[in-house]
N, CA, C and O atoms as a DFTB+ gen file, in Angstrom:
312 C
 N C O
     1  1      -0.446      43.379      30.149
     2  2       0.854      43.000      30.659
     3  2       1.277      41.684      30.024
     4  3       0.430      40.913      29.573
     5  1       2.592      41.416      29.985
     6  2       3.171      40.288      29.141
     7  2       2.953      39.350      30.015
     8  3       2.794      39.670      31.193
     9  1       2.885      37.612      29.501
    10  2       2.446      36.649      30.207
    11  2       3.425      36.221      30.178
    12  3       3.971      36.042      29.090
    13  1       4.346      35.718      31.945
    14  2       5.543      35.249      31.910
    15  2       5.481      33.843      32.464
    16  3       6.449      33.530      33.157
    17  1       4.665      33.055      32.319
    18  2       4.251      32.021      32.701
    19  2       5.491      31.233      31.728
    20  3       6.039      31.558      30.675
    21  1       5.642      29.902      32.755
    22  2       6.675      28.962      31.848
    23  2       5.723      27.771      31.621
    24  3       4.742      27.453      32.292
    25  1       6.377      27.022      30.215
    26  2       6.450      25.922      29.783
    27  2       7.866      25.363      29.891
    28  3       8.867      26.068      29.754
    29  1       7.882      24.522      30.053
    30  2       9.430      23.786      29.918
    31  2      10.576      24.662      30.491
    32  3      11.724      24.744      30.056
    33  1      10.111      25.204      31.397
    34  2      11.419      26.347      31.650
    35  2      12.027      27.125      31.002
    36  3      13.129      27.601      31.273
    37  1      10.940      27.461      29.491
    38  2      11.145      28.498      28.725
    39  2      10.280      29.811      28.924
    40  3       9.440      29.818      28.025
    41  1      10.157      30.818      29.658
    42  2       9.311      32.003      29.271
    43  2       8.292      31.844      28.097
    44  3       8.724      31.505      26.995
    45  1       6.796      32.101      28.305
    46  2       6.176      31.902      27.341
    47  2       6.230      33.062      26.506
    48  3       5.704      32.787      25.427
    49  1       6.564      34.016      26.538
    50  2       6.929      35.525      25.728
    51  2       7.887      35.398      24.938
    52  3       8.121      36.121      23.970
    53  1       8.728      34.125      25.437
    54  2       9.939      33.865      24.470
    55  2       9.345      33.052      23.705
    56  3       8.722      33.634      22.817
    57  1       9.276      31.919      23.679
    58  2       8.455      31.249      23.050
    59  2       7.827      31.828      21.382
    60  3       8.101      31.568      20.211
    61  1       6.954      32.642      22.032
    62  2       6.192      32.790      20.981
    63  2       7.251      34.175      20.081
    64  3       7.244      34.553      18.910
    65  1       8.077      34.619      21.310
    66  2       9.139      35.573      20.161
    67  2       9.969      35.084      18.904
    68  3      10.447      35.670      17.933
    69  1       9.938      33.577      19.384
    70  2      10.817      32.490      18.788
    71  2       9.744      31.976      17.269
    72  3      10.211      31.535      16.219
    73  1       8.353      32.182      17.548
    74  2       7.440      31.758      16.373
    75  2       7.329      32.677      15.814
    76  3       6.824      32.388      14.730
    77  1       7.621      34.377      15.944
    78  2       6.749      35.504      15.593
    79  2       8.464      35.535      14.497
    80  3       8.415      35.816      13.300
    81  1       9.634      35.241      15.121
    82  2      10.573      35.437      14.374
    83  2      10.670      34.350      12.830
    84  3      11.055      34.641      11.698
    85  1      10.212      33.219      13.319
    86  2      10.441      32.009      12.222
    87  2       9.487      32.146      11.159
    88  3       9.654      31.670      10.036
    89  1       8.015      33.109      11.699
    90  2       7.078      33.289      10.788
    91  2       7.888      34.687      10.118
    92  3       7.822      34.732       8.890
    93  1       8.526      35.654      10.685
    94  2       8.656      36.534       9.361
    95  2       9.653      36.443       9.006
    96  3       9.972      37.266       8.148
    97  1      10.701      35.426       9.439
    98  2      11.952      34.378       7.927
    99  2      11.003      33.846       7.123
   100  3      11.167      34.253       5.973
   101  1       9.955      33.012       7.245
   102  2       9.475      32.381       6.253
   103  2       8.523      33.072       5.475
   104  3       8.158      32.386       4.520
   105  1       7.881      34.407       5.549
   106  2       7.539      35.718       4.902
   107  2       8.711      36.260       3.932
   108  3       8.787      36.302       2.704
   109  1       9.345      36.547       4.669
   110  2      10.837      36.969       3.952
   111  2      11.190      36.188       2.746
   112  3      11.358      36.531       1.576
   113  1      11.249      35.217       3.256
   114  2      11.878      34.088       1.969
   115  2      10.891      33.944       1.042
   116  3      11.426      33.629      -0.021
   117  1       9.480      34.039       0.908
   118  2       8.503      33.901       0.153
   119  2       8.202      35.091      -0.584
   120  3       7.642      35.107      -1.680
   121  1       8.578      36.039       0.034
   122  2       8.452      37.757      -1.122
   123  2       9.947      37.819      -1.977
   124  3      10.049      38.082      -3.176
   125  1      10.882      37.558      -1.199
   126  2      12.087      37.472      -1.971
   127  2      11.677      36.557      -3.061
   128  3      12.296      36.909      -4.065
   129  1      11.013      35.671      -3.288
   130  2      10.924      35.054      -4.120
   131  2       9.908      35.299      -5.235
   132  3       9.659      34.495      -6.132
   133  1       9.239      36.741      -5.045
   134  2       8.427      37.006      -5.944
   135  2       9.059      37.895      -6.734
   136  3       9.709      38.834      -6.277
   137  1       8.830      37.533      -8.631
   138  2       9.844      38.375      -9.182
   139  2       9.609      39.926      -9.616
   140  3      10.244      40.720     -10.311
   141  1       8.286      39.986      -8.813
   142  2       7.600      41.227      -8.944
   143  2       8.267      42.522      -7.886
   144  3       8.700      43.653      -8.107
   145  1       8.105      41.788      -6.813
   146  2       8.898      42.400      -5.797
   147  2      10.662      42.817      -6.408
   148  3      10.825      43.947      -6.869
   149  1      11.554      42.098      -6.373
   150  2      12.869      41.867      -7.282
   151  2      12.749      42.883      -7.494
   152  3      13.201      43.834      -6.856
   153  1      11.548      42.900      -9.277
   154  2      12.026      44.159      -9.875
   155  2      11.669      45.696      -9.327
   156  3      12.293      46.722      -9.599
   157  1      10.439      45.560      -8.442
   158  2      10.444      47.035      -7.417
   159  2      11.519      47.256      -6.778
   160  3      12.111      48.331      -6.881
   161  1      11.782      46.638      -6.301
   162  2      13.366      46.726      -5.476
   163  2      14.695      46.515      -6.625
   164  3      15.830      46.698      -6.185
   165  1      14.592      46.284      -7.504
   166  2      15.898      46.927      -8.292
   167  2      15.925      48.226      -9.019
   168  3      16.858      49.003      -9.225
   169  1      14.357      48.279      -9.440
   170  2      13.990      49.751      -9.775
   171  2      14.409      50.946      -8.563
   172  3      15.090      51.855      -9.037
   173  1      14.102      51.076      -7.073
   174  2      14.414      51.657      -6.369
   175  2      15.595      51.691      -6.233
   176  3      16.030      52.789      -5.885
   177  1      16.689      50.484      -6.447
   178  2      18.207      50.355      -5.975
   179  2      18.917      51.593      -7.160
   180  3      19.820      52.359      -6.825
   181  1      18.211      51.572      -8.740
   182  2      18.669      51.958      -9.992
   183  2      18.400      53.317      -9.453
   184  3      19.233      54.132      -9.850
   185  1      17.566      53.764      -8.735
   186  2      17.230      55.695      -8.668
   187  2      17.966      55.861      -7.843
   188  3      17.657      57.041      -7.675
   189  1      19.079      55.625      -6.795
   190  2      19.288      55.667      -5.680
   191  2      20.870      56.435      -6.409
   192  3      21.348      56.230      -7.524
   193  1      21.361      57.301      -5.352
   194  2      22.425      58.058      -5.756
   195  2      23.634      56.683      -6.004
   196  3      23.567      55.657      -5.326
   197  1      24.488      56.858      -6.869
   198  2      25.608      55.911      -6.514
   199  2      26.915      56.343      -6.415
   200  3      27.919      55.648      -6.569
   201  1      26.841      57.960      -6.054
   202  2      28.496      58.390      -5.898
   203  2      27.884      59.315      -4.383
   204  3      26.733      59.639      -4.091
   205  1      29.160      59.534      -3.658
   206  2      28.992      60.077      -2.618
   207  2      28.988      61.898      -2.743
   208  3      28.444      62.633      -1.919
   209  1      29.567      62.257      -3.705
   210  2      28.604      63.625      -4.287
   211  2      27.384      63.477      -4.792
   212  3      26.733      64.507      -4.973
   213  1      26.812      62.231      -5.120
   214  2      25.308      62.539      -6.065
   215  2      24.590      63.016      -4.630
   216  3      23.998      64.079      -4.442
   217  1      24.784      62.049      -3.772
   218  2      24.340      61.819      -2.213
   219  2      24.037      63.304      -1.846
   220  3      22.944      63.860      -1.737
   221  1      25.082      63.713      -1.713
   222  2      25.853      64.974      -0.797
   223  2      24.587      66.465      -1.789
   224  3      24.074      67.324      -1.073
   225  1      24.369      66.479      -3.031
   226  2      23.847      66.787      -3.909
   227  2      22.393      66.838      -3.392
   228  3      21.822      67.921      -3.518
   229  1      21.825      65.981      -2.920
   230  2      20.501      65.951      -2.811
   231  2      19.787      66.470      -1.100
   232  3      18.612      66.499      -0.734
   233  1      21.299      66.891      -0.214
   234  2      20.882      67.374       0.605
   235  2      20.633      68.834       0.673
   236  3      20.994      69.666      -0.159
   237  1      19.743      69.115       2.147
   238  2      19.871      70.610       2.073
   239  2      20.819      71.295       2.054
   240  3      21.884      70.700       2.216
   241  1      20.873      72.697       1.871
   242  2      21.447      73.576       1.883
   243  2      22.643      73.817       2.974
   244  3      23.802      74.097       2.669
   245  1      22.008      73.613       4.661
   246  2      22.534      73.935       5.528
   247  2      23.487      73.101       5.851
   248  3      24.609      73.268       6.330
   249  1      22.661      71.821       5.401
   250  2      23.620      70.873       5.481
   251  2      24.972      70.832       4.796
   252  3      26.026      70.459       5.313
   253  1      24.769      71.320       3.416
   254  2      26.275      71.263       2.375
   255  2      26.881      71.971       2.747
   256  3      28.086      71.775       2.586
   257  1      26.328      73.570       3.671
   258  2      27.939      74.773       4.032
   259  2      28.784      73.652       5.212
   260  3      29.972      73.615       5.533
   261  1      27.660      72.842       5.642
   262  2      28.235      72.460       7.420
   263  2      28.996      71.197       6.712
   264  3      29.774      70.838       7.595
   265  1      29.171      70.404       5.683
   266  2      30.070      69.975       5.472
   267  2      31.153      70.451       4.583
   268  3      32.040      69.642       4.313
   269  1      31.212      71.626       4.095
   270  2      32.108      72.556       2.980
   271  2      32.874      73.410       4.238
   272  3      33.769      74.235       4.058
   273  1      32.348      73.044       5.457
   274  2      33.145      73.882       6.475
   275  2      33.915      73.186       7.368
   276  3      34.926      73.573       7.956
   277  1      33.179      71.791       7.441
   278  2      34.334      70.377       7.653
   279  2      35.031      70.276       6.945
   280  3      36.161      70.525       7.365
   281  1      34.954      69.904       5.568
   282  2      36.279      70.594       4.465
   283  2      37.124      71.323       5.011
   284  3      38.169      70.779       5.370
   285  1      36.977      72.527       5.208
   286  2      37.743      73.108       5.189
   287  2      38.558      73.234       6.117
   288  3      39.677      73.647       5.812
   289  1      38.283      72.942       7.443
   290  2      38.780      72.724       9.187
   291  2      39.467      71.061       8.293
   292  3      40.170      70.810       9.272
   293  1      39.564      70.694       7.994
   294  2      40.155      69.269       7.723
   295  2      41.665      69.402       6.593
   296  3      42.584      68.609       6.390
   297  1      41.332      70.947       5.970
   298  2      42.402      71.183       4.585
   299  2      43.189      71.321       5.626
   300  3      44.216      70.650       5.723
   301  1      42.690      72.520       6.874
   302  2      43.746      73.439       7.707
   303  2      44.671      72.506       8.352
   304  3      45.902      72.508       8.379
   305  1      43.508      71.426       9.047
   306  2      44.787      70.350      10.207
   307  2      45.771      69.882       9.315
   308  3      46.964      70.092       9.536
   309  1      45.241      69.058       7.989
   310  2      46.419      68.726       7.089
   311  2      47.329      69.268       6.934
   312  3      48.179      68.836       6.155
């Protein structure tokens, strides 16, 4: 069970939510800064669809009639 004991009239659960957060900003900021990381993550950004047909393209099947049939309920209201 969580320990709700106070210090200073702060919740000690907060507290330490408040250290668990500042430790993974300062994680964060230290991998962002590796240029190894960077380029994994621009390599992944470069494979990534960049038109909303490439997108639409890589789904299933059932999925493309069920939006080719929103299409088409969308030509009609127009």
């Amino acid at each position: 069970m969580a320990d709700h004991s106070f210090s200073d009239g702060v919740p000690s659960d907060s507290v330490e939510a408040a250290k668990n957060a500042s430790n993974t900003e300062k994680l964060t900021d230290q991998v962002m800064q590796n240029p190894r990381v960077l380029a994994a993550l621009q390599e992944r950004l470069d494979n990534v669809p960049h038109t909303p047909s490439s997108y639409i393209e890589t789904l299933p099947k059932a999925v493309k009639r069920r939006i080719n049939a929103l299409k088409q309920l969308q030509v009609r209201c127009a």
